[in-house]
XYZ file of C-alpha atoms in Angstrom:
773
model
C 0.000 0.000 0.000
C 2.798 2.376 0.850
C 4.423 1.617 -2.471
C 1.257 2.545 -4.329
C 0.886 5.798 -2.406
C 4.499 6.673 -3.040
C 4.089 6.052 -6.767
C 0.958 8.215 -6.920
C 2.719 11.063 -5.105
C 5.720 10.903 -7.437
C 3.438 10.965 -10.479
C 1.525 13.912 -9.030
C 4.721 15.854 -8.298
C 6.004 15.197 -11.818
C 2.732 16.511 -13.272
C 2.944 19.674 -11.165
C 6.539 20.302 -12.286
C 5.563 19.803 -15.917
C 2.551 22.117 -15.646
C 4.621 24.847 -14.017
C 7.319 24.531 -16.645
C 4.799 24.874 -19.478
C 3.120 27.831 -17.806
C 6.469 29.536 -17.211
C 7.473 29.014 -20.828
C 4.163 30.476 -22.022
C 4.477 33.399 -19.634
C 8.017 34.123 -20.868
C 6.804 34.201 -24.442
C 4.126 36.755 -23.563
C 5.772 38.951 -20.952
C 9.408 38.440 -21.820
C 12.038 36.567 -19.814
C 11.223 36.621 -16.124
C 12.582 35.409 -12.866
C 9.945 33.762 -10.713
C 9.715 35.059 -7.175
C 8.373 32.327 -4.889
C 6.599 33.707 -1.875
C 7.832 32.397 1.445
C 4.827 30.710 2.983
C 5.273 31.985 6.495
C 6.314 35.559 5.609
C 2.888 37.144 5.926
C -0.489 36.395 7.511
C -3.815 36.683 5.766
C -5.692 39.932 6.254
C -8.536 38.585 8.388
C -10.708 41.685 8.669
C -10.736 42.733 5.009
C -8.921 46.030 5.653
C -5.637 47.347 4.211
C -4.109 47.574 7.680
C -0.629 46.095 7.752
C -0.633 45.096 4.073
C 2.726 45.370 2.375
C 2.402 45.885 -1.380
C 5.355 44.821 -3.505
C 6.075 43.833 -7.102
C 6.195 40.102 -7.825
C 6.354 37.650 -10.676
C 4.872 34.264 -9.836
C 4.114 30.914 -11.340
C 1.272 29.793 -9.080
C 0.617 26.208 -7.893
C -1.769 25.324 -10.730
C 0.465 26.783 -13.443
C -1.162 30.239 -13.672
C 1.192 33.213 -14.047
C 1.031 36.658 -12.410
C 3.193 39.738 -12.751
C 2.450 42.930 -10.843
C 1.613 44.371 -7.448
C 1.083 41.776 -4.695
C 0.015 41.920 -1.044
C -0.870 39.273 1.513
C -1.213 36.391 -0.965
C -3.362 38.413 -3.384
C -2.881 40.474 -6.528
C -3.359 44.004 -5.176
C -2.715 47.114 -7.250
C -1.906 46.827 -10.957
C -0.900 43.608 -12.607
C -1.268 40.970 -15.327
C -2.700 37.525 -14.658
C -2.438 34.705 -17.206
C -4.478 31.528 -16.747
C -3.205 28.268 -18.200
C -6.143 28.167 -20.649
C -4.936 31.416 -22.243
C -7.290 33.945 -20.590
C -5.532 37.120 -19.465
C -6.439 40.137 -17.340
C -4.391 43.345 -17.292
C -5.514 46.104 -14.965
C -6.361 47.033 -11.410
C -6.807 44.550 -8.539
C -8.021 44.738 -4.980
C -7.275 41.770 -2.720
C -7.450 39.202 -5.478
C -10.439 40.654 -7.296
C -10.516 42.614 -10.517
C -11.530 46.092 -9.312
C -11.308 49.370 -11.196
C -10.321 49.611 -14.849
C -8.876 46.724 -16.779
C -8.800 44.604 -19.894
C -9.782 40.931 -20.034
C -8.759 38.890 -23.074
C -10.104 35.487 -24.088
C -7.861 32.995 -25.926
C -10.248 32.864 -28.911
C -9.877 36.617 -29.428
C -12.757 38.415 -27.625
C -11.878 41.308 -25.289
C -13.577 43.388 -22.634
C -12.146 46.751 -21.696
C -13.731 48.902 -19.040
C -14.779 48.940 -15.417
C -14.708 46.002 -12.993
C -16.245 45.658 -9.550
C -15.632 42.795 -7.102
C -14.516 40.503 -9.898
C -17.368 41.293 -12.302
C -17.650 43.325 -15.473
C -19.588 46.138 -13.850
C -19.874 49.781 -14.904
C -19.084 51.165 -18.351
C -17.225 48.884 -20.729
C -16.748 47.627 -24.262
C -16.954 43.981 -25.280
C -15.642 42.933 -28.689
C -16.499 39.375 -29.720
C -14.439 37.134 -31.957
C -16.991 37.444 -34.774
C -16.792 41.254 -34.756
C -19.826 42.184 -32.601
C -19.088 45.258 -30.448
C -21.112 46.349 -27.402
C -20.444 49.674 -25.674
C -22.433 50.566 -22.617
C -23.455 49.712 -19.089
C -22.841 46.406 -17.310
C -24.067 44.962 -14.029
C -22.526 41.765 -12.656
C -21.291 40.526 -16.064
C -24.568 41.334 -17.838
C -25.422 44.133 -20.238
C -27.797 46.139 -18.068
C -28.765 49.772 -18.637
C -28.146 51.776 -21.773
C -25.894 50.369 -24.450
C -25.083 50.343 -28.159
C -24.281 47.191 -30.081
C -22.933 46.861 -33.609
C -23.409 43.344 -34.950
C -20.964 41.711 -37.334
C -23.725 41.245 -39.928
C -24.303 45.028 -40.119
C -27.284 45.317 -37.734
C -27.189 47.933 -34.948
C -29.066 48.448 -31.679
C -29.123 51.524 -29.457
C -31.260 51.388 -26.345
C -32.011 49.760 -23.031
C -30.785 46.344 -21.861
C -31.878 44.230 -18.931
C -29.983 41.163 -17.690
C -28.154 40.796 -20.980
C -31.200 41.149 -23.260
C -32.778 43.970 -25.236
C -35.456 45.195 -22.853
C -37.099 48.619 -22.569
C -37.001 51.379 -25.192
C -34.621 50.940 -28.100
C -33.864 51.406 -31.797
C -32.815 48.452 -33.953
C -31.522 49.069 -37.480
C -31.028 46.234 -39.943
C -28.192 46.362 -42.481
C -30.584 47.219 -45.342
C -31.735 50.391 -43.524
C -35.117 49.188 -42.247
C -35.462 49.978 -38.543
C -37.720 49.650 -35.507
C -38.154 52.182 -32.688
C -40.130 51.222 -29.616
C -40.495 48.763 -26.750
C -38.641 45.475 -26.209
C -39.031 42.592 -23.793
C -36.605 39.716 -23.189
C -34.798 40.299 -26.481
C -37.973 40.520 -28.619
C -39.983 43.382 -30.076
C -42.859 43.482 -27.604
C -45.126 46.389 -26.652
C -45.738 49.655 -28.535
C -43.471 50.610 -31.415
C -43.003 51.582 -35.065
C -41.280 49.693 -37.887
C -39.993 51.857 -40.784
C -39.200 50.491 -44.222
C -36.720 52.302 -46.509
C -39.443 52.570 -49.185
C -41.458 54.855 -46.875
C -43.955 52.293 -45.535
C -44.438 52.104 -41.760
C -46.362 50.104 -39.175
C -47.212 51.774 -35.859
C -48.947 49.828 -33.133
C -48.655 46.962 -30.690
C -46.293 43.981 -30.965
C -45.815 40.599 -29.375
C -42.860 38.271 -29.857
C -41.551 40.183 -32.873
C -44.825 40.544 -34.815
C -47.784 42.966 -34.820
C -50.392 41.856 -32.294
C -53.386 43.960 -31.365
C -54.367 47.373 -32.711
C -52.066 49.009 -35.246
C -51.843 51.173 -38.348
C -49.958 50.495 -41.589
C -49.157 53.612 -43.660
C -47.992 54.151 -47.227
C -46.010 57.205 -48.481
C -48.968 58.286 -50.639
C -51.046 58.935 -47.489
C -53.192 55.805 -47.591
C -53.355 53.660 -44.479
C -54.891 50.535 -42.953
C -56.214 50.459 -39.367
C -57.201 47.274 -37.619
C -56.488 44.360 -35.343
C -53.344 42.386 -36.181
C -52.442 38.768 -35.481
C -50.394 35.945 -36.966
C -53.644 33.992 -37.069
C -55.580 35.269 -40.154
C -58.859 34.479 -38.390
C -58.115 37.149 -35.781
C -57.237 39.844 -38.327
C -59.711 42.621 -39.074
C -59.453 46.219 -40.226
C -60.324 49.009 -42.636
C -58.348 50.390 -45.576
C -58.401 54.173 -46.217
C -57.224 55.262 -49.693
C -55.305 58.517 -50.267
C -57.537 61.615 -50.399
C -60.781 61.114 -52.330
C -59.252 58.516 -54.613
C -60.535 54.948 -54.448
C -57.350 53.578 -55.928
C -54.153 52.867 -54.087
C -53.645 49.491 -52.430
C -57.041 47.837 -52.556
C -55.520 44.490 -53.474
C -53.094 44.612 -50.540
C -53.278 41.864 -47.870
C -52.162 42.532 -44.212
C -50.529 39.085 -44.270
C -47.875 40.575 -46.568
C -46.571 42.643 -43.643
C -46.191 39.570 -41.430
C -44.436 37.675 -44.218
C -42.091 40.601 -44.771
C -41.273 40.971 -41.067
C -40.331 37.295 -40.793
C -37.288 38.174 -42.925
C -35.992 40.498 -40.191
C -34.823 38.431 -37.206
C -32.980 39.973 -34.273
C -29.321 39.021 -34.402
C -28.578 36.876 -31.320
C -24.913 37.840 -31.121
C -22.134 35.676 -29.728
C -22.041 33.883 -26.382
C -19.255 35.015 -24.095
C -17.170 32.004 -23.113
C -15.511 32.515 -19.714
C -16.151 35.578 -17.556
C -13.553 37.227 -15.332
C -15.625 36.553 -12.216
C -15.729 32.887 -13.136
C -11.965 32.552 -13.214
C -10.319 30.886 -10.250
C -7.123 32.417 -8.875
C -4.529 30.101 -7.335
C -2.446 31.607 -4.530
C 0.198 30.438 -2.115
C -1.119 29.995 1.396
C 0.454 29.558 4.786
C 0.663 25.870 5.723
C 0.591 26.383 9.473
C -1.674 23.736 10.899
C 0.025 20.700 9.471
C -0.294 20.545 5.719
C 3.073 18.864 5.343
C 4.642 21.946 3.870
C 2.849 21.642 0.564
C 1.297 24.734 -1.014
C -2.484 24.837 -1.089
C -4.843 26.593 -3.416
C -7.697 28.775 -2.332
C -10.388 30.447 -4.338
C -10.165 34.181 -3.881
C -12.709 35.141 -6.497
C -16.447 34.828 -5.944
C -18.231 34.011 -9.160
C -21.687 34.263 -10.711
C -23.272 32.318 -13.561
C -24.855 34.294 -16.334
C -25.772 31.440 -18.574
C -22.449 31.104 -20.363
C -20.040 28.369 -21.305
C -18.006 26.313 -18.826
C -14.609 27.689 -17.802
C -11.677 25.351 -17.873
C -11.126 25.676 -14.156
C -13.744 25.255 -11.462
C -14.745 25.289 -7.830
C -17.196 23.067 -5.977
C -20.818 24.132 -5.777
C -23.459 23.967 -3.082
C -25.661 20.955 -3.042
C -25.219 17.231 -2.947
C -26.846 13.863 -2.661
C -30.285 14.543 -1.436
C -30.393 18.333 -1.691
C -33.647 19.516 -3.154
C -34.257 22.893 -4.650
C -37.183 24.833 -3.360
C -38.685 28.091 -4.372
C -40.404 28.861 -1.140
C -40.020 25.530 0.617
C -37.489 22.629 0.673
C -38.147 19.238 -0.702
C -37.306 15.668 -0.131
C -33.814 14.609 -0.849
C -32.740 12.760 -3.965
C -30.704 10.317 -1.920
C -33.899 8.959 -0.392
C -35.020 7.646 -3.758
C -37.753 5.142 -2.986
C -38.817 6.880 0.220
C -39.583 10.331 -1.036
C -41.269 10.784 -4.387
C -43.580 9.192 -6.854
C -46.787 7.467 -7.790
C -48.302 4.419 -9.355
C -47.149 4.333 -12.991
C -48.412 1.871 -15.541
C -45.663 -0.096 -17.246
C -45.002 0.986 -20.830
C -47.152 -0.825 -23.306
C -46.087 -1.782 -26.827
C -47.337 0.738 -29.327
C -50.681 -0.246 -30.699
C -51.700 -2.394 -27.744
C -54.599 -1.537 -25.456
C -53.540 1.206 -23.012
C -54.609 0.945 -19.395
C -56.359 3.821 -17.686
C -53.929 5.720 -15.482
C -54.708 5.528 -11.791
C -54.075 7.981 -8.980
C -51.416 6.720 -6.560
C -51.975 4.791 -3.397
C -52.419 7.223 -0.523
C -49.442 7.309 1.804
C -49.201 8.239 5.436
C -47.338 11.363 6.430
C -43.619 11.034 5.861
C -41.156 10.575 8.675
C -41.072 9.498 12.324
C -41.767 12.198 14.903
C -38.734 12.713 17.130
C -40.175 12.433 20.618
C -38.543 11.882 23.979
C -36.671 8.588 23.977
C -35.741 8.829 20.284
C -31.995 8.393 19.711
C -31.783 11.845 18.092
C -34.078 13.658 20.541
C -31.258 15.598 22.209
C -29.711 16.442 18.840
C -33.060 17.922 17.772
C -33.218 20.017 20.943
C -29.654 21.237 20.348
C -30.478 22.152 16.787
C -33.613 24.073 17.775
C -31.794 25.920 20.562
C -29.013 26.891 18.174
C -31.347 28.074 15.413
C -33.348 30.151 17.902
C -30.115 31.734 19.114
C -28.788 32.399 15.601
C -31.924 33.847 14.049
C -32.964 35.780 17.134
C -29.558 37.399 17.622
C -29.817 41.134 16.833
C -27.862 42.172 13.768
C -27.652 45.282 11.594
C -29.695 45.295 8.411
C -27.446 43.651 5.861
C -26.923 45.181 2.433
C -27.110 42.778 -0.494
C -23.614 43.967 -1.442
C -21.593 41.857 0.984
C -17.915 42.307 1.708
C -15.567 39.516 0.586
C -14.740 38.824 4.238
C -18.349 37.667 4.827
C -17.662 34.656 2.591
C -14.456 33.636 4.335
C -14.821 30.013 5.562
C -13.213 31.214 8.790
C -16.194 33.553 9.250
C -17.933 31.395 11.853
C -19.186 31.875 15.382
C -18.909 29.298 18.233
C -21.402 29.542 21.095
C -21.367 27.351 24.230
C -24.711 26.079 25.566
C -24.318 24.798 29.169
C -27.476 23.173 30.666
C -27.670 25.833 33.383
C -27.605 28.622 30.809
C -25.198 31.523 30.392
C -25.183 35.241 29.764
C -26.102 34.630 26.105
C -27.937 31.290 26.171
C -31.019 29.997 28.026
C -31.034 26.988 30.390
C -32.102 23.744 28.732
C -32.714 20.063 29.487
C -30.248 18.689 26.934
C -26.567 17.902 27.410
C -23.916 20.612 27.099
C -22.940 21.409 23.526
C -21.240 23.998 21.354
C -22.966 25.592 18.386
C -21.314 26.957 15.245
C -22.747 29.286 12.597
C -20.917 29.311 9.276
C -20.869 32.640 7.382
C -23.857 33.940 9.373
C -24.064 37.280 7.530
C -24.241 35.547 4.158
C -27.015 33.164 5.175
C -28.948 35.912 6.926
C -28.763 37.895 3.672
C -29.745 34.851 1.608
C -32.866 34.441 3.717
C -33.615 38.097 3.065
C -33.011 37.546 -0.660
C -35.384 34.556 -0.589
C -37.998 36.678 1.249
C -38.029 34.409 4.318
C -39.560 36.049 7.385
C -37.263 35.502 10.374
C -40.133 34.878 12.820
C -41.839 32.348 10.520
C -38.518 30.621 9.886
C -37.845 30.261 13.606
C -41.380 29.043 14.296
C -41.170 26.367 11.599
C -37.944 24.893 12.954
C -38.055 25.776 16.637
C -41.773 25.836 17.473
C -43.538 23.471 19.850
C -43.929 20.823 17.149
C -41.132 18.279 16.834
C -39.146 17.561 13.696
C -39.764 14.357 11.737
C -36.910 12.044 10.771
C -37.195 10.360 7.397
C -36.983 6.599 7.675
C -33.651 5.899 6.005
C -30.449 7.773 5.254
C -29.609 8.823 1.729
C -26.952 7.269 -0.479
C -24.379 9.610 0.994
C -25.177 8.356 4.530
C -26.818 11.653 5.457
C -30.005 11.830 7.525
C -32.937 14.079 6.728
C -35.436 15.835 8.940
C -38.637 17.660 8.029
C -40.228 20.498 9.962
C -43.761 19.818 11.123
C -45.220 22.280 8.593
C -43.196 20.639 5.752
C -41.655 23.987 4.791
C -38.024 23.080 5.509
C -35.752 20.076 5.279
C -32.610 19.607 7.354
C -29.818 17.397 6.069
C -26.759 16.209 7.982
C -23.498 16.684 6.079
C -19.989 15.322 5.912
C -17.091 17.700 6.503
C -16.106 17.554 2.818
C -19.620 18.587 1.779
C -19.600 21.526 4.170
C -16.237 22.621 2.750
C -17.619 22.402 -0.769
C -20.588 24.537 0.221
C -18.399 27.198 1.750
C -16.018 27.164 -1.187
C -18.917 27.788 -3.549
C -20.793 30.292 -1.415
C -19.774 33.451 -3.369
C -20.768 31.942 -6.740
C -24.010 30.540 -5.309
C -24.948 33.849 -3.677
C -24.263 35.950 -6.749
C -26.090 33.496 -9.018
C -29.303 33.989 -7.029
C -28.766 37.742 -6.976
C -28.568 37.727 -10.770
C -31.371 35.198 -11.385
C -34.164 35.252 -8.826
C -36.000 32.447 -10.694
C -33.073 30.049 -10.441
C -34.227 26.451 -10.104
C -31.263 25.432 -7.941
C -31.707 24.221 -4.358
C -32.183 27.090 -1.898
C -30.059 26.974 1.262
C -30.966 28.949 4.387
C -28.262 28.103 6.920
C -25.180 25.979 7.564
C -24.512 24.966 11.181
C -22.643 22.523 13.413
C -23.420 20.940 16.794
C -20.416 19.737 18.816
C -21.184 17.616 21.844
C -19.055 18.310 24.942
C -17.433 15.276 26.521
C -15.244 12.344 25.611
C -16.957 11.687 22.266
C -16.469 15.241 20.932
C -18.945 14.318 18.193
C -19.629 16.924 15.513
C -22.827 17.009 13.462
C -22.964 19.455 10.543
C -26.221 20.195 8.800
C -27.742 22.399 6.130
C -31.274 23.813 6.064
C -33.049 23.726 2.700
C -36.451 24.540 1.232
C -39.063 21.854 0.489
C -40.232 22.190 -3.112
C -43.320 20.054 -2.520
C -44.777 22.005 0.392
C -48.109 22.893 -1.208
C -51.841 22.773 -0.691
C -51.934 20.493 -3.744
C -51.454 16.744 -3.405
C -48.366 15.727 -5.370
C -49.549 12.644 -7.256
C -46.412 11.734 -9.180
C -42.801 12.563 -8.439
C -39.898 12.089 -10.824
C -36.144 12.373 -10.310
C -34.775 12.893 -13.847
C -31.120 12.862 -14.948
C -31.197 11.967 -18.641
C -29.329 8.657 -18.131
C -30.709 5.138 -18.353
C -28.448 2.822 -16.317
C -30.310 1.884 -13.139
C -32.812 4.672 -13.741
C -35.966 2.688 -13.062
C -37.927 2.058 -9.860
C -37.480 -1.536 -8.748
C -40.607 -1.630 -6.564
C -43.681 -3.676 -7.424
C -46.668 -1.594 -8.460
C -48.523 -2.383 -5.239
C -45.765 -0.665 -3.194
C -45.628 2.550 -5.222
C -47.353 5.424 -3.429
C -47.570 9.218 -3.563
C -44.117 9.498 -1.979
C -42.247 7.038 -4.220
C -39.493 8.510 -6.355
C -39.860 7.505 -9.993
C -36.959 7.773 -12.418
C -36.144 8.336 -16.062
C -37.309 4.968 -17.390
C -40.551 5.252 -15.366
C -41.500 8.522 -17.075
C -44.592 8.197 -19.259
C -45.381 11.867 -19.856
C -44.016 14.900 -21.663
C -44.705 18.364 -20.245
C -46.340 21.258 -22.108
C -45.805 24.757 -20.674
C -47.538 27.983 -21.662
C -45.336 29.857 -24.143
C -43.853 32.615 -21.971
C -43.219 30.157 -19.135
C -41.508 27.712 -21.500
C -39.212 30.442 -22.821
C -38.270 31.438 -19.280
C -37.816 27.761 -18.354
C -35.357 27.191 -21.221
C -33.362 30.281 -20.310
C -33.166 29.377 -16.624
C -32.253 25.727 -17.195
C -29.404 26.939 -19.435
C -28.181 29.433 -16.823
C -28.325 26.986 -13.935
C -26.733 24.111 -15.854
C -23.964 26.322 -17.170
C -23.157 27.390 -13.616
C -23.001 23.753 -12.509
C -20.892 22.881 -15.538
C -18.493 25.733 -14.835
C -18.108 24.565 -11.255
C -17.402 20.961 -12.226
C -20.695 19.615 -10.821
C -22.425 16.513 -12.165
C -25.015 13.903 -11.173
C -27.733 16.486 -10.481
C -31.402 15.882 -11.297
C -34.553 17.734 -12.193
C -37.122 16.934 -9.524
C -40.659 17.155 -10.959
C -43.915 16.900 -9.025
C -47.291 16.556 -10.770
C -50.723 17.332 -9.342
C -53.527 16.037 -11.576
C -56.557 18.297 -11.491
C -59.160 15.773 -12.644
C -59.522 12.456 -10.804
C -62.669 10.328 -10.766
C -64.265 8.914 -7.625
C -62.722 5.549 -8.536
C -59.235 7.075 -8.655
C -58.870 7.212 -12.462
C -56.934 10.120 -13.980
C -59.324 11.916 -16.337
C -57.847 13.249 -19.616
C -58.684 16.852 -20.544
C -61.908 17.106 -22.541
C -63.422 14.116 -20.711
C -64.993 16.123 -17.901
C -67.433 19.006 -17.796
C -66.712 22.304 -16.089
C -67.636 22.484 -12.453
C -66.705 18.900 -11.643
C -64.055 18.355 -9.038
C -61.400 15.739 -8.580
C -61.060 13.138 -5.889
C -59.113 15.513 -3.660
C -61.885 18.079 -3.605
C -59.726 20.475 -5.636
C -61.840 22.307 -8.238
C -60.815 21.499 -11.797
C -59.933 24.308 -14.197
C -60.523 24.554 -17.920
C -57.883 25.554 -20.461
C -59.636 28.896 -20.947
C -59.504 29.447 -17.189
C -55.792 28.607 -17.200
C -55.159 31.122 -19.967
C -57.179 33.771 -18.116
C -55.239 33.067 -14.931
C -51.977 33.612 -16.792
C -53.266 36.905 -18.212
C -54.456 38.257 -14.847
C -51.540 39.848 -12.926
C -53.487 39.777 -9.653
C -53.401 35.961 -9.758
C -49.706 35.601 -10.521
C -48.566 35.871 -6.919
C -48.800 32.149 -6.177
C -47.239 31.136 -9.514
C -43.551 31.333 -10.329
C -41.134 29.297 -12.362
C -41.235 25.781 -10.904
C -44.034 26.438 -8.388
C -47.839 26.120 -8.790
C -47.545 26.222 -12.591
C -50.731 25.379 -14.537
C -49.732 23.153 -17.470
C -50.572 20.089 -19.532
C -48.910 16.702 -19.640
C -49.202 14.371 -22.626
C -49.055 10.640 -22.098
C -46.316 8.651 -23.864
C -45.547 4.990 -24.531
C -42.227 3.303 -25.260
C -41.654 0.977 -28.175
C -41.480 -2.677 -27.225
C -38.365 -3.128 -29.389
C -36.397 -0.441 -27.555
C -35.821 -1.458 -23.946
C -33.906 1.672 -22.878
C -35.842 4.280 -24.851
C -35.596 7.340 -22.594
C -38.476 9.368 -24.030
C -41.627 7.569 -25.119
C -43.788 8.541 -28.074
C -46.692 10.982 -27.384
C -50.137 9.508 -28.047
C -52.305 12.645 -27.871
C -53.810 11.927 -24.429
C -53.568 15.139 -22.352
C -54.107 15.898 -18.668
C -54.525 19.260 -16.934
C -51.969 19.509 -14.122
C -50.143 21.792 -11.725
C -46.356 21.372 -11.883
C -43.553 21.786 -9.353
C -39.895 21.370 -10.332
C -36.323 22.279 -9.359
C -32.712 21.157 -9.800
C -31.458 18.990 -6.932
C -28.364 17.037 -5.832
C -25.935 19.855 -6.617
C -23.086 18.894 -4.265
C -21.406 16.172 -6.325
C -18.281 17.348 -8.136
C -16.405 15.241 -10.660
C -13.697 14.129 -8.248
C -11.370 11.138 -8.429
C -14.019 8.727 -7.107
C -16.474 9.736 -9.838
C -13.743 9.471 -12.496
C -12.960 5.952 -11.315
C -16.671 5.092 -11.259
C -16.971 6.329 -14.859
C -13.941 4.300 -15.973
C -15.179 1.138 -14.246
C -18.759 1.309 -15.529
C -17.628 2.260 -19.046
C -16.088 -1.205 -19.417
C -19.418 -2.864 -18.618
C -22.038 -0.505 -20.048
C -22.620 2.093 -22.727
C -20.683 5.166 -21.413
C -23.540 7.461 -22.485
C -26.015 5.607 -20.243
C -24.241 6.100 -16.897
C -24.602 9.041 -14.493
C -20.908 9.520 -13.689
C -19.651 11.503 -16.679
C -17.605 14.696 -16.840
C -19.515 17.939 -16.096
C -19.500 19.259 -19.672
C -20.875 16.003 -21.082
C -23.334 15.679 -18.189
C -24.678 19.226 -18.694
C -25.208 18.693 -22.424
C -26.901 15.318 -21.966
C -29.086 16.635 -19.140
C -30.277 19.650 -21.124
C -30.849 17.649 -24.306
C -33.074 15.313 -22.309
C -34.958 18.027 -20.419
C -35.726 19.921 -23.631
C -37.139 16.736 -25.153
C -39.601 16.178 -22.317
C -40.548 19.865 -21.863
C -41.981 21.867 -24.761
C -44.251 24.784 -25.575
C -47.992 24.149 -25.341
C -49.184 24.970 -28.840
């Protein structure tokens, strides 16, 4: 065994030497011949309080532990001042730094040729700047956290131009778009499309002035000719909804009597909005490697630490990564946490009919077997009763502790993993803690300011949060641990889930906290798991046992009964429920090969869904995360007294389903979506009215992932989110991939590299979700 370890270490050391040599050679070719100044590890201490006090700034040239190269001002293990940083993938930044973050003015260059020159803030392109893409697109204007946001001008490589407002990277607000042939539009935009009130001008003098939707006239509008004639009416892509009146010029009856309004729509279809080029890797997504002090017994080897918080903006994966929040059994919630993916058979699902060969008689779908409430109440005498009391005491102390109102713009020091608070809880009480009946313990809050601010960002009321977890009602322990060995607890009101964590998982969470926080700041509709607090209980005594846990939202906390629950990855190996039909209930987790539906979302929701899935998956890809799932819950609106699922069109209005929930017609659904006063309870992934279409798999294709739609639709309410976001592609997953690849089709297994996993996952999700036409 020692021989093997020694061989691995020698191979690792040889790889490091080779990487550093290549990086040094590349750096010499760019900056000129240099002498590398290696920082003495024990020379300086890290600036713990985030101030400049005691910082010594000096000029340095360094080849860093991962092969990156830096030349410029340096202080306390960070670039600080002016300097050049070259990553091993060819990205380069030249400009101002502040404690390891790009701050001030600078220039970032991508290896493929794109450049950004302008203002930076806390690692992000933020302020006024110019981005030039490799295909020749040029944007000049305002940026916020890596996104075009505010006023900006863009010249496209194909000759088109836009001057106007941007929001979160898309044309949104008032703006003028000019195509290369001179035709132009002036008016309102929404999410990158012409939408609202505006005027389109043709170079021949024709013009349309009126309302638009999704790039085409929709609603009232007027088309004018240069000779003074005009047409006023209602416009739509559907000829049946078109109506209007033609007015010839002056008293003449001539003009354009043979003209058809459809000609305008046909003409406008030739004028798409240029999408531009995707930015590859953003400055805030680049990881900086720095020398760190090894005091504390790291065997004298240099370590790497992320010093740059990052945010996903829906872009491509960087070549380097950090670990992201989440893990086996973490479920995303929008307002509430959900059951954990690691509890497969225990948590989600419903009775699903086995796939029938195409053309055979299809069985009527049944509602699932009712299940009792999940979990065992932790009462006195339970092995984890004292742990529950400790947890509740700690949460009450943490949330109830007075604190200044936190700004959403947090200081870098708030994300420091060392930013934690230990509190001792003796049974007799202390100056800061109440007396209690449990054993003595110590309580730790990790990054308390960050999690307090996250709860504010997620609109969680502190009093309600404390009542849910620390009220008179006990927590419930789910019956079996997840695959990772973690245990899960539910609050009595089902709003929150608590998961125990290994030390490595907690480290991964803390390492990814800046990127996770900024991702939710940029995209409030993110489908990723929401985390509300990270804590640790340490028992006093000989055992010195530590229990770390994370508090998450429960996606399926709803007044609706969740009839079917699916955990979907887009892989086929082992992705089927191995329970007999009689044992499948409302809380059974069904998997990819159990899926016998495709999902149809209303158009605007589907567009937002596609955008958000791309953003979230690209963040996970950039951070080297794989093995995540889309958790989907389905509530069927129409169920007969006998428990049969009733397809849409088979029931009259006013009937109700077996749960006593009133059914809703398609017209009612459309009206609900059009009425802003009824939007409050609906958001992406929560309480979404939709349709599902039943599918069947071919009998000659055993591992067909997506069945063939058969035209049988059901009115439903959907819940969904991305879960299990703690698993990075580490050595164990690489070995698992190598081992299983010898036995099975490599494309069918879960353990694949993050880039391949993200592509496969999205390809699958966009096959089973589509626009409801």
